[in-house]
Amino acid sequence: MKGFAKKIILLLDIIIIALGLLGFIQIWQKPDLPLRLIMKNDHVIILNTGGVNIPGFTAEKFEVTVVDGKQVRTKEDVEFVCDGLHVGSVIQVDIRVGSKLQTISIRLIPFYGILYIIILLFLCILIITVAVIVIIKRPIKDKSAWTFHFEMLMVYCLLSMTWGNYIFPNLTSGVFIRLIFSFAYSFVPVFFVWFTFVFPKEKWDKTERLIMIIGFIAMILSIGMGYSFYLASTSKSLLWFKVYKTWFDICRIFFAVSIIFSVLNLGHSYKYAAEESDRRKLRWIFLGALIGPLLFVLLWQIPQLFTSSALIPEELMLLFTAAVPLTFGFSIVRYHAFDIDLLFKRSTIYGTLLLIIITVYVILVGGFAILIGKLTVFNSVVLSGAASIISVLIFQPIQTRVKKYVDKKFFVVQYSFSEVQVEITDKLDNCLSVHEVAELIITEINKILPIQYTAFILFNTAEPEKKVIFADRDESSEQVKNLPELRFENILPESLTPAFMDNSVEKGISILPAKPKEFGESSFCGVLPIGSTANAIKAVLLVGKKRSEFVFSYEDITLLTFICGQAAAAIVRIDLYKNLLSEKTLSTKLKELNEIKSFFVSTVSHELKTPLTSIKMFSEILRNSKQSPEKQEEYLNIIEGESDRLTRLINNVLDFARIEKGIKEYNFTEVDLVLLVKDVLRMMQYQLKMHSFTTSESYACLECPILADKDAVIEACMNLISNAIKYSDLARSIQVSLEVCEDIAVLTFRDKGIGIPGEKLNEIFEPYSRVKSNAALHAGGTGLGLAIVRHIMDAHKGRIEVQSSIGEGSTFSLIFPLIKNLGKMNHE
Ligand code: ADP
């Protein structure tokens, strides 16, 4: 389907080209009076006679009034009358000076000179070629390609079918060609406006609507022009010709306004272009738009202000307009083929080259024309063809010379190998990551010998699929995507030698030749391995052609190989350093773990020992001596209390192990928190009494149901109470309070103990964390209690909070969601 659309377009092109050739012959056959006429005070005045014998002629005094029986008022009238006649015909012209009238027979001559025709032909061929290339190269869905194609087609019609002899070969074909011309004249601006909305990217979703409107205006204008010309030419009426001219003038205004609007639109696209590549494309367009119109102003219009003639002939001016289709075409098809920025800098120098070629071309054509004498269409085409071939032949050697000169002067940075060596090695030594190495060598290489595309591809030995790509700019990474497959083992078989395409390096350098298929569609032409040994290639450096478009010299390759070697060394160093660093962190971690282990073993054994000693001691007392029943009761209580402590400790250790393994399970049932707290206090009664603690309790409600694992909550409370006991000094009291606040229950344990420093408040919930202070020196512990409490609270969808100040005491609050709230939350 896509191919079909392209074929239809190309078929249309062929028809248009054929019609253009007909129009071209009509231009060639366009007749003119030999007289040079100017308009003065609405009269057609003779400036010079062009060799015609007019008796008593004085310049600017004689007026042409009637041509071939038609009363003429403007130069265009004369042109229109002549266009309807043949070159070589003899016609009667009435000439008036004052009141004196004389009729003179004049033979019509060709309107355009041979050079003009040749250049016009050249321009037409160029335009149509660019138009066809664009449509062939770009996918059909690329709107900018086909709007440009039709734009160029219209321009082709405009140039090849402009006012010519409209009776060649007969009136019908003349009128038909002029109708197409009218159509093209009105639609050039339409397609240009359209183009500016879709290039470089589509920018407005209502473009089609706008195009419909201006397309409609253009249609009316072309019908108006075409029909009035039909009437004027068939009736040979100057009155209808005037109507045609009015339509034509309106069309000119439409043309100018649309073109100004389009240029502004392109400026807008440039300003808001999101990507640099878009800007580069637009710069091509601007370059073309600059060369044509700028030279027109500089060489054509300004000189005419000061002298009566332009600096260059009209023919040459026409030639400069060739820049427009060329640069536009470049912009769409191969905007990245050359560096536009570079081109801007170079354009002055290359302008000289262009001038030389044009001069040669003009001299050749002019010389031949003089030699051959009378020119016919046939030999003029042959002549222009031959001149073009000769120009092309001499173009190559001149271009090489000029280029060499330009490159020497402007583009080859004269690098000193030894200085570059030292500088790059120094810089690479300071790189701390492979990333830095990649970026450094890309920038350095581009500084020394500007290359069109450079990319650095880092391989991942563990996962070969994962490659990291660094590139000097977006276009280069795009080029990497065009590589068929990054299988460089084909190109670099067990060696560290770089591989380059044959045509990209100077002859006679010993490097591996790369095959085009290895670089696929991409514009890279060389690959340099980066590795310490051949079978440990870490990365590759891909290079495109040099910007100067010169091939890589022996020195360039040696330099690139050196840089890659240094980069390889830097990468090996970075890798080693990284390994060393990770080994170091591993050993520090192990050391820390060891410390924790020994701390744990010593504290736990100490913690186990204390209650065991009391248990043993009191059991021995009971066994060996007779005690009063009260004393017995007291000792048994101590034994029971110490066993409880032991159980708690062992539970903590076991619990923590379960938490760490992730296998601690909770068994949730509805629990009354008031009852639970009372139970805890009863269980801890002995401990509290032993350490002479006073307790106070306050409950904000009679019962407070929560969903909880009863044993876990008891464990949490006991941990907090035993902490309060452990970390209290002289002021020994614990206040336990339960408050209910909307949807939460807050259970608080307040002591008047040693307190916790502010900066440690977050740390104490971490496993094994203990505050090392003098006051807490004697209190034993594992540092696991609060970590367990926090885990328990998390499991209950609650939290633990602490407030504390040194020497004044601490307050730990356990916050539980109430059952009704849980229900609500679940429901939500
Ligand atoms: P352990 O008590 O076994 O050291 P915890 O996790 O229960 O471990 O407590 C961690 C640290 O928090 C304790 O070492 C102690 O320094 C501090 N701490 C805990 N509760 C209190 C408290 N009520 N008063 C003062 N410091 C406390």
Coordinates of C-alpha atoms in Angstrom, one line a residue, residues 159-699:
L159 CA 9.7 27.9 -12.8
S160 CA 9.2 25.8 -15.9
M161 CA 5.7 27.1 -16.8
T162 CA 6.0 30.8 -16.2
W163 CA 4.9 33.3 -18.8
G164 CA 6.1 32.0 -22.1
N165 CA 4.9 31.6 -25.6
Y166 CA 1.3 30.5 -25.1
I167 CA 0.7 29.5 -28.7
F168 CA 3.3 26.8 -28.8
P169 CA 2.6 24.3 -30.2
N170 CA -1.0 25.7 -30.1
L171 CA -3.3 27.9 -28.1
T172 CA -4.9 25.0 -26.2
S173 CA -1.6 23.7 -24.8
G174 CA -0.5 27.2 -24.0
V175 CA -3.7 27.9 -22.0
F176 CA -3.4 24.6 -20.3
I177 CA 0.2 25.2 -19.2
R178 CA -0.7 28.6 -17.9
L179 CA -3.6 27.1 -16.0
I180 CA -1.2 24.7 -14.2
F181 CA 1.1 27.7 -13.6
S182 CA -1.7 29.6 -12.0
F183 CA -2.5 26.6 -9.9
A184 CA 1.2 26.2 -8.9
Y185 CA 1.5 29.9 -8.1
S186 CA -1.4 29.7 -5.6
F187 CA -0.4 26.4 -4.1
V188 CA 3.3 27.0 -3.4
P189 CA 2.4 29.1 -0.3
V190 CA -0.2 26.5 0.8
F191 CA 2.3 23.7 0.8
F192 CA 4.9 25.9 2.4
V193 CA 2.6 26.8 5.2
W194 CA 1.7 23.2 5.6
F195 CA 5.3 22.1 5.6
T196 CA 6.2 24.6 8.4
F197 CA 3.5 23.0 10.5
V198 CA 4.7 19.5 10.1
F199 CA 8.4 20.0 10.0
P200 CA 10.5 19.0 12.0
K201 CA 7.6 17.7 14.0
E202 CA 3.8 18.1 13.7
K203 CA 3.0 20.9 16.0
W204 CA -0.7 21.8 15.7
D205 CA -3.6 19.4 15.6
K206 CA -5.7 21.9 13.7
T207 CA -3.3 22.3 10.8
E208 CA -5.5 20.4 8.3
R209 CA -8.3 22.9 9.0
L210 CA -6.1 25.8 8.3
I211 CA -4.8 24.2 5.1
M212 CA -8.3 23.6 4.0
I213 CA -9.1 27.3 4.4
I214 CA -6.0 28.6 2.6
G215 CA -6.2 25.8 0.1
F216 CA -9.7 27.0 -0.7
I217 CA -8.4 30.6 -1.2
A218 CA -5.7 29.3 -3.4
M219 CA -8.2 27.3 -5.5
I220 CA -10.3 30.4 -6.1
L221 CA -7.2 32.4 -7.0
S222 CA -6.0 29.8 -9.5
I223 CA -9.4 29.5 -11.1
G224 CA -9.7 33.3 -11.3
M225 CA -6.2 33.5 -12.9
G226 CA -6.6 30.5 -15.2
Y227 CA -10.1 31.5 -16.4
S228 CA -9.2 35.2 -17.0
F229 CA -6.1 34.1 -18.9
Y230 CA -8.2 31.7 -21.0
L231 CA -10.5 34.6 -21.9
A232 CA -7.7 37.0 -22.5
S233 CA -5.7 34.7 -24.7
T234 CA -8.6 33.3 -26.8
S235 CA -10.0 36.8 -27.4
K236 CA -6.6 38.4 -27.5
S237 CA -8.1 41.1 -25.4
L238 CA -6.0 43.4 -23.2
L239 CA -9.0 44.2 -21.1
W240 CA -9.3 40.5 -20.0
F241 CA -5.5 40.6 -19.6
K242 CA -6.0 43.4 -17.1
V243 CA -8.4 41.2 -15.2
Y244 CA -5.9 38.4 -15.3
K245 CA -3.2 40.8 -13.9
T246 CA -5.5 41.9 -11.1
W247 CA -5.9 38.2 -10.1
F248 CA -2.2 37.7 -10.4
D249 CA -1.5 40.7 -8.1
I250 CA -3.9 39.4 -5.5
C251 CA -2.1 36.1 -5.7
R252 CA 1.3 37.8 -5.2
I253 CA 0.0 39.4 -2.0
F254 CA -1.3 36.0 -0.9
F255 CA 2.0 34.5 -1.7
A256 CA 4.1 37.1 0.2
V257 CA 1.8 37.0 3.3
S258 CA 1.9 33.2 3.4
I259 CA 5.7 33.0 3.0
I260 CA 6.2 35.6 5.8
F261 CA 3.9 33.7 8.0
S262 CA 5.7 30.4 7.2
V263 CA 9.1 31.9 8.1
L264 CA 7.7 33.2 11.4
N265 CA 6.2 29.8 12.0
L266 CA 9.6 28.1 11.4
G267 CA 11.2 30.6 13.8
H268 CA 8.6 29.7 16.4
S269 CA 9.4 26.0 15.9
Y270 CA 13.0 26.7 16.3
K271 CA 12.5 28.6 19.5
Y272 CA 10.3 25.9 21.1
A273 CA 12.1 22.9 19.6
A274 CA 12.4 20.3 22.3
E275 CA 15.4 18.5 20.8
E276 CA 18.7 19.6 19.5
S277 CA 18.2 17.4 16.4
D278 CA 15.1 19.4 15.5
R279 CA 17.0 22.6 15.8
R280 CA 19.8 21.3 13.6
K281 CA 17.2 20.4 10.9
L282 CA 15.7 23.9 11.1
R283 CA 19.2 25.4 10.9
W284 CA 19.5 23.7 7.5
I285 CA 16.3 25.3 6.4
F286 CA 17.5 28.7 7.6
L287 CA 20.8 28.2 5.8
G288 CA 19.0 27.7 2.6
A289 CA 16.6 30.5 3.2
L290 CA 19.6 32.7 4.0
I291 CA 21.8 31.9 1.0
G292 CA 19.1 32.6 -1.6
P293 CA 17.5 35.8 -0.3
L294 CA 20.6 37.1 1.4
L295 CA 22.7 37.0 -1.7
F296 CA 19.7 38.4 -3.6
V297 CA 19.8 41.5 -1.3
L298 CA 23.6 41.8 -1.2
L299 CA 24.5 41.2 -4.8
W300 CA 21.4 42.2 -6.5
Q301 CA 19.3 44.7 -4.8
I302 CA 21.8 46.8 -2.8
P303 CA 24.2 47.3 -5.8
Q304 CA 21.3 48.5 -7.8
L305 CA 20.6 51.3 -5.3
F306 CA 24.1 52.7 -6.0
T307 CA 24.8 51.8 -9.5
S308 CA 22.3 51.2 -12.2
S309 CA 23.2 47.6 -12.5
A310 CA 23.4 44.5 -10.2
L311 CA 26.7 42.9 -9.3
I312 CA 25.7 39.6 -10.7
P313 CA 23.5 38.7 -13.7
E314 CA 19.9 37.6 -13.1
E315 CA 21.0 34.1 -14.3
L316 CA 23.4 33.7 -11.4
M317 CA 20.9 35.0 -9.0
L318 CA 18.6 32.2 -10.2
L319 CA 21.4 29.8 -9.5
F320 CA 21.7 30.8 -5.9
T321 CA 18.1 30.0 -5.3
A322 CA 19.2 26.4 -5.8
A323 CA 20.4 26.5 -2.2
V324 CA 16.8 26.5 -1.0
P325 CA 15.7 23.1 -2.3
L326 CA 19.1 21.6 -1.6
T327 CA 19.2 22.6 2.0
F328 CA 15.6 21.8 2.6
G329 CA 16.1 18.4 1.1
F330 CA 19.1 17.8 3.3
S331 CA 17.2 18.9 6.3
I332 CA 14.5 16.3 5.8
V333 CA 16.6 13.3 4.5
R334 CA 20.1 13.6 5.9
Y335 CA 20.2 16.4 8.3
H336 CA 22.9 14.6 10.2
A337 CA 25.1 13.9 7.2
F338 CA 27.1 17.0 7.8
D339 CA 27.4 19.0 10.9
I340 CA 25.3 22.1 10.2
D341 CA 27.2 24.1 12.8
L342 CA 30.4 23.3 11.0
L343 CA 28.8 24.1 7.7
F344 CA 27.9 27.6 8.9
K345 CA 31.5 28.2 9.8
R346 CA 32.7 26.8 6.6
S347 CA 30.1 28.4 4.3
T348 CA 32.3 31.4 3.6
I349 CA 35.1 29.2 2.4
Y350 CA 32.9 26.9 0.5
G351 CA 31.2 29.9 -1.0
T352 CA 34.5 30.6 -2.8
L353 CA 34.6 27.0 -4.1
L354 CA 31.0 27.4 -5.4
L355 CA 32.0 30.7 -7.1
I356 CA 35.0 29.1 -8.8
I357 CA 32.8 26.3 -10.1
I358 CA 30.1 28.7 -11.2
T359 CA 32.6 30.9 -13.0
V360 CA 34.0 28.0 -14.8
Y361 CA 30.6 26.8 -15.7
V362 CA 29.5 30.3 -16.9
I363 CA 32.7 30.8 -18.9
L364 CA 32.3 27.4 -20.5
V365 CA 28.7 27.9 -21.4
G366 CA 29.3 31.5 -22.5
G367 CA 32.4 30.5 -24.5
F368 CA 30.7 27.7 -26.3
A369 CA 27.7 29.9 -27.0
I370 CA 29.9 32.4 -28.7
L371 CA 31.7 29.7 -30.6
I372 CA 28.6 27.9 -31.8
G373 CA 26.8 31.2 -32.6
K374 CA 23.1 30.5 -33.1
L375 CA 21.7 28.3 -30.4
T376 CA 18.8 25.9 -30.7
V377 CA 17.0 24.1 -27.9
F378 CA 18.8 20.9 -28.8
N379 CA 22.4 22.2 -28.8
S380 CA 21.8 24.4 -25.7
V381 CA 20.7 21.3 -23.7
V382 CA 23.8 19.4 -25.0
L383 CA 25.9 22.4 -24.2
S384 CA 24.6 22.8 -20.6
G385 CA 25.0 19.0 -20.1
A386 CA 28.6 19.1 -21.3
A387 CA 29.4 22.2 -19.2
S388 CA 27.9 20.5 -16.2
I389 CA 30.0 17.4 -16.8
I390 CA 33.2 19.4 -17.1
S391 CA 32.3 21.3 -13.9
V392 CA 31.7 18.1 -12.1
L393 CA 35.0 16.7 -13.3
I394 CA 37.0 19.7 -12.1
F395 CA 34.9 20.0 -9.0
Q396 CA 36.5 17.0 -7.3
P397 CA 40.2 18.1 -7.5
I398 CA 39.3 21.7 -6.7
Q399 CA 37.1 20.6 -3.8
T400 CA 39.9 18.4 -2.4
R401 CA 42.3 21.2 -2.6
V402 CA 40.1 23.8 -1.0
K403 CA 39.0 21.3 1.7
K404 CA 42.6 20.4 2.5
Y405 CA 43.4 24.1 2.9
V406 CA 40.3 24.7 5.0
D407 CA 41.0 21.7 7.2
K408 CA 44.6 22.6 7.7
K409 CA 43.6 26.2 8.6
F410 CA 40.5 25.6 10.6
F411 CA 39.7 22.0 11.6
V412 CA 42.8 20.0 12.3
V413 CA 43.7 20.9 15.8
Q414 CA 47.4 20.6 15.8
Y415 CA 47.9 18.2 18.6
S416 CA 51.2 17.3 20.0
F417 CA 51.3 13.6 20.7
S418 CA 53.4 13.7 23.8
E419 CA 51.4 16.6 25.4
V420 CA 48.1 14.8 24.7
Q421 CA 49.6 11.6 26.2
V422 CA 50.6 13.3 29.4
E423 CA 47.3 15.3 29.7
I424 CA 45.0 12.3 29.1
T425 CA 46.9 10.0 31.4
D426 CA 46.7 12.6 34.1
K427 CA 43.0 13.1 33.7
L428 CA 42.3 9.4 33.6
D429 CA 44.2 8.9 36.8
N430 CA 41.7 11.1 38.6
C431 CA 38.7 9.2 37.3
L432 CA 36.8 7.4 40.1
S433 CA 34.2 5.6 38.0
V434 CA 34.0 3.9 34.6
H435 CA 31.3 6.5 33.8
E436 CA 33.8 9.3 34.2
V437 CA 36.4 7.4 32.1
A438 CA 33.9 7.0 29.3
E439 CA 32.8 10.7 29.3
L440 CA 36.4 11.9 29.6
I441 CA 37.7 10.0 26.6
I442 CA 34.7 10.9 24.5
T443 CA 35.2 14.7 25.2
E444 CA 39.0 14.5 24.9
I445 CA 38.9 12.7 21.6
N446 CA 36.4 15.2 20.2
K447 CA 38.6 18.0 21.3
I448 CA 41.6 16.6 19.6
L449 CA 40.2 15.3 16.4
P450 CA 36.5 16.2 16.0
I451 CA 34.6 13.1 15.0
Q452 CA 31.0 13.0 13.7
Y453 CA 29.9 10.3 16.1
T454 CA 31.6 8.7 19.1
A455 CA 30.2 6.1 21.5
F456 CA 31.6 4.1 24.3
I457 CA 30.0 0.8 25.0
L458 CA 30.7 -0.9 28.3
F459 CA 30.1 -4.6 28.5
N460 CA 28.8 -6.4 31.6
T461 CA 30.7 -9.7 31.9
A462 CA 28.1 -11.1 34.3
E463 CA 25.2 -10.2 32.1
P464 CA 26.3 -9.9 28.5
E465 CA 22.8 -8.6 27.5
K466 CA 23.3 -5.5 29.7
K467 CA 25.5 -3.0 28.0
V468 CA 25.9 0.6 29.0
I469 CA 26.2 3.1 26.3
F470 CA 27.8 6.5 26.6
A471 CA 27.8 8.9 23.6
D472 CA 28.8 12.4 22.8
R473 CA 25.3 13.3 21.9
D474 CA 21.8 11.9 21.2
E475 CA 22.5 11.3 17.5
S476 CA 25.4 9.1 18.4
S477 CA 23.3 6.9 20.7
E478 CA 20.8 6.7 17.9
Q479 CA 23.6 5.4 15.7
V480 CA 24.4 2.7 18.3
K481 CA 20.8 1.5 17.9
N482 CA 21.4 1.2 14.2
L483 CA 24.2 -1.3 14.8
P484 CA 23.0 -4.8 13.8
E485 CA 24.2 -6.5 16.9
L486 CA 27.1 -5.7 19.2
R487 CA 29.0 -8.8 18.4
F488 CA 32.5 -7.5 18.3
E489 CA 34.1 -10.8 18.7
N490 CA 33.7 -11.1 14.9
I491 CA 35.5 -7.9 14.3
L492 CA 38.0 -8.2 17.1
P493 CA 39.1 -11.8 17.1
E494 CA 41.4 -12.3 20.1
S495 CA 43.3 -9.1 19.7
L496 CA 43.4 -5.6 20.9
T497 CA 43.9 -4.2 17.4
P498 CA 41.3 -1.7 16.3
A499 CA 39.1 -2.4 13.3
F500 CA 38.3 0.2 10.7
M501 CA 36.4 0.2 7.5
D502 CA 38.8 0.1 4.5
N503 CA 37.8 3.5 3.1
S504 CA 38.0 5.3 6.4
V505 CA 41.7 5.1 7.1
E506 CA 44.8 6.0 5.2
K507 CA 46.2 3.3 3.0
G508 CA 48.9 1.1 4.5
I509 CA 48.1 1.2 8.2
S510 CA 48.1 -2.2 9.7
I511 CA 44.7 -2.6 11.3
L512 CA 41.9 -5.1 11.0
P513 CA 39.5 -4.3 8.2
A514 CA 35.9 -4.2 9.3
K515 CA 33.1 -5.2 7.1
P516 CA 30.2 -2.9 6.4
K517 CA 27.7 -5.4 7.7
E518 CA 29.2 -5.2 11.1
F519 CA 28.3 -1.6 11.4
G520 CA 24.9 -2.1 9.7
E521 CA 22.9 1.0 9.1
S522 CA 25.0 3.0 11.6
S523 CA 27.4 5.7 10.6
F524 CA 30.3 4.2 12.6
C525 CA 33.3 3.2 10.7
G526 CA 35.8 2.1 13.3
V527 CA 35.8 0.2 16.6
L528 CA 38.6 0.2 19.2
P529 CA 38.7 -2.4 21.9
I530 CA 39.3 -1.4 25.5
G531 CA 40.7 -4.1 27.7
S532 CA 43.9 -5.1 29.4
T533 CA 44.2 -8.4 27.5
A534 CA 42.6 -9.6 24.4
N535 CA 40.2 -11.9 26.1
A536 CA 39.2 -9.4 28.7
I537 CA 37.7 -6.7 26.6
K538 CA 35.7 -4.5 28.9
A539 CA 34.4 -2.0 26.5
V540 CA 34.7 -0.7 22.9
L541 CA 35.0 2.8 21.5
L542 CA 33.0 3.3 18.3
V543 CA 33.9 6.2 16.0
G544 CA 32.3 7.7 13.0
K545 CA 34.1 9.6 10.3
K546 CA 36.1 12.7 11.1
R547 CA 34.2 15.9 10.8
S548 CA 36.7 17.2 8.4
E549 CA 35.6 14.3 6.3
F550 CA 39.3 13.3 6.0
V551 CA 40.2 9.7 6.5
F552 CA 42.0 8.7 9.8
S553 CA 45.7 9.1 9.5
Y554 CA 48.3 6.8 11.1
E555 CA 48.8 9.4 13.9
D556 CA 45.1 9.5 14.6
I557 CA 44.8 5.7 14.9
T558 CA 47.9 5.6 17.1
L559 CA 46.5 8.3 19.3
L560 CA 43.1 6.6 19.6
T561 CA 44.7 3.3 20.4
F562 CA 46.8 5.0 23.0
I563 CA 43.8 6.6 24.6
C564 CA 41.9 3.3 24.6
G565 CA 44.8 1.6 26.2
Q566 CA 45.0 4.2 29.0
A567 CA 41.2 4.0 29.4
A568 CA 41.5 0.2 29.8
A569 CA 44.2 0.7 32.5
A570 CA 42.0 3.2 34.3
I571 CA 39.0 0.8 34.2
V572 CA 41.1 -2.1 35.6
R573 CA 42.4 0.3 38.4
I574 CA 38.8 1.4 39.2
D575 CA 37.6 -2.3 39.3
L576 CA 40.4 -3.3 41.6
Y577 CA 39.7 -0.4 43.8
K578 CA 36.0 -1.3 43.9
N579 CA 36.8 -4.9 44.8
L580 CA 39.2 -3.7 47.5
L581 CA 36.6 -1.4 48.9
S582 CA 33.9 -4.1 49.0
E583 CA 36.3 -6.5 50.7
K584 CA 37.0 -3.8 53.2
T585 CA 33.3 -3.1 53.9
L586 CA 32.7 -6.9 54.2
S587 CA 35.5 -7.2 56.8
T588 CA 34.2 -4.2 58.8
K589 CA 30.7 -5.8 58.8
L590 CA 32.1 -9.1 60.0
K591 CA 34.0 -7.3 62.7
E592 CA 30.9 -5.5 63.8
L593 CA 29.0 -8.8 63.8
N594 CA 31.7 -10.4 65.9
E595 CA 31.5 -7.6 68.4
I596 CA 27.8 -7.9 68.7
K597 CA 28.1 -11.7 69.1
S598 CA 30.7 -11.4 72.0
F599 CA 28.7 -8.6 73.6
F600 CA 25.6 -10.7 73.3
V601 CA 27.2 -13.8 74.8
S602 CA 28.8 -11.9 77.6
T603 CA 25.6 -9.9 78.5
V604 CA 23.3 -12.9 78.2
S605 CA 25.5 -15.1 80.3
H606 CA 25.8 -12.4 82.9
E607 CA 22.0 -11.9 82.8
L608 CA 21.5 -15.6 83.2
K609 CA 24.0 -15.9 86.0
T610 CA 22.4 -13.3 88.3
P611 CA 19.0 -14.9 88.8
L612 CA 20.5 -18.3 88.8
T613 CA 22.9 -17.4 91.6
S614 CA 20.0 -16.1 93.8
I615 CA 17.9 -19.1 93.0
K616 CA 20.7 -21.4 94.0
M617 CA 21.5 -19.4 97.1
F618 CA 18.0 -19.3 98.4
S619 CA 17.3 -22.9 97.7
E620 CA 20.4 -23.9 99.6
I621 CA 19.3 -21.7 102.6
L622 CA 15.9 -23.3 102.5
R623 CA 17.5 -26.8 102.4
N624 CA 20.2 -26.3 104.9
S625 CA 18.7 -24.3 107.7
K626 CA 15.4 -24.2 109.3
Q627 CA 13.5 -21.0 108.7
S628 CA 10.4 -19.5 110.0
P629 CA 7.4 -20.0 107.7
E630 CA 7.4 -16.2 106.9
K631 CA 11.0 -16.4 105.9
Q632 CA 10.4 -19.6 103.9
E633 CA 7.6 -17.8 102.1
E634 CA 9.8 -14.9 101.4
Y635 CA 12.7 -17.0 100.0
L636 CA 10.3 -19.0 97.9
N637 CA 8.9 -15.7 96.5
I638 CA 12.4 -14.7 95.6
I639 CA 13.1 -18.0 93.9
E640 CA 9.8 -17.6 92.0
G641 CA 10.6 -14.0 91.1
E642 CA 14.1 -14.8 89.9
S643 CA 12.8 -17.8 87.8
D644 CA 10.3 -15.4 86.3
R645 CA 13.1 -13.0 85.4
L646 CA 15.0 -15.9 83.9
T647 CA 12.0 -17.0 81.9
R648 CA 11.5 -13.4 80.6
L649 CA 15.1 -13.2 79.6
I650 CA 15.1 -16.5 77.7
N651 CA 11.7 -15.6 76.2
N652 CA 13.2 -12.3 74.9
V653 CA 16.2 -14.0 73.3
L654 CA 14.0 -16.7 71.8
D655 CA 11.4 -14.2 70.6
F656 CA 14.0 -12.0 69.0
A657 CA 15.4 -15.0 67.2
R658 CA 11.9 -15.8 65.9
I659 CA 11.4 -12.1 64.9
E660 CA 14.7 -12.1 63.0
K661 CA 13.8 -15.3 61.2
G662 CA 10.4 -13.9 60.4
I663 CA 8.6 -16.8 62.1
K664 CA 7.2 -15.1 65.1
E665 CA 3.5 -15.7 65.2
Y666 CA 0.7 -13.8 67.0
N667 CA -2.5 -15.2 68.1
F668 CA -5.1 -12.4 68.2
T669 CA -8.2 -12.6 70.4
E670 CA -10.4 -9.9 72.0
V671 CA -8.5 -8.8 75.1
D672 CA -9.6 -6.4 77.9
L673 CA -6.6 -4.2 78.3
V674 CA -7.7 -3.1 81.8
L675 CA -7.6 -6.7 83.1
L676 CA -4.4 -7.4 81.2
V677 CA -2.6 -4.5 82.9
K678 CA -3.8 -5.5 86.3
D679 CA -2.6 -9.0 85.7
V680 CA 0.9 -7.7 84.7
L681 CA 1.2 -5.6 87.8
R682 CA 0.2 -8.6 89.9
M683 CA 2.9 -10.7 88.1
M684 CA 5.5 -8.0 88.7
Q685 CA 4.4 -7.4 92.2
Y686 CA 7.3 -9.3 93.7
Q687 CA 9.9 -7.5 91.6
L688 CA 8.5 -4.1 92.4
K689 CA 8.4 -4.9 96.1
M690 CA 11.9 -6.3 96.0
H691 CA 13.2 -3.0 94.6
S692 CA 11.0 -0.9 96.9
F693 CA 8.9 0.6 94.1
T694 CA 5.6 2.4 94.6
T695 CA 3.1 2.0 91.9
S696 CA 0.0 3.9 91.0
E697 CA -2.6 2.9 88.5
S698 CA -5.3 4.9 86.8
Y699 CA -7.8 3.7 84.2

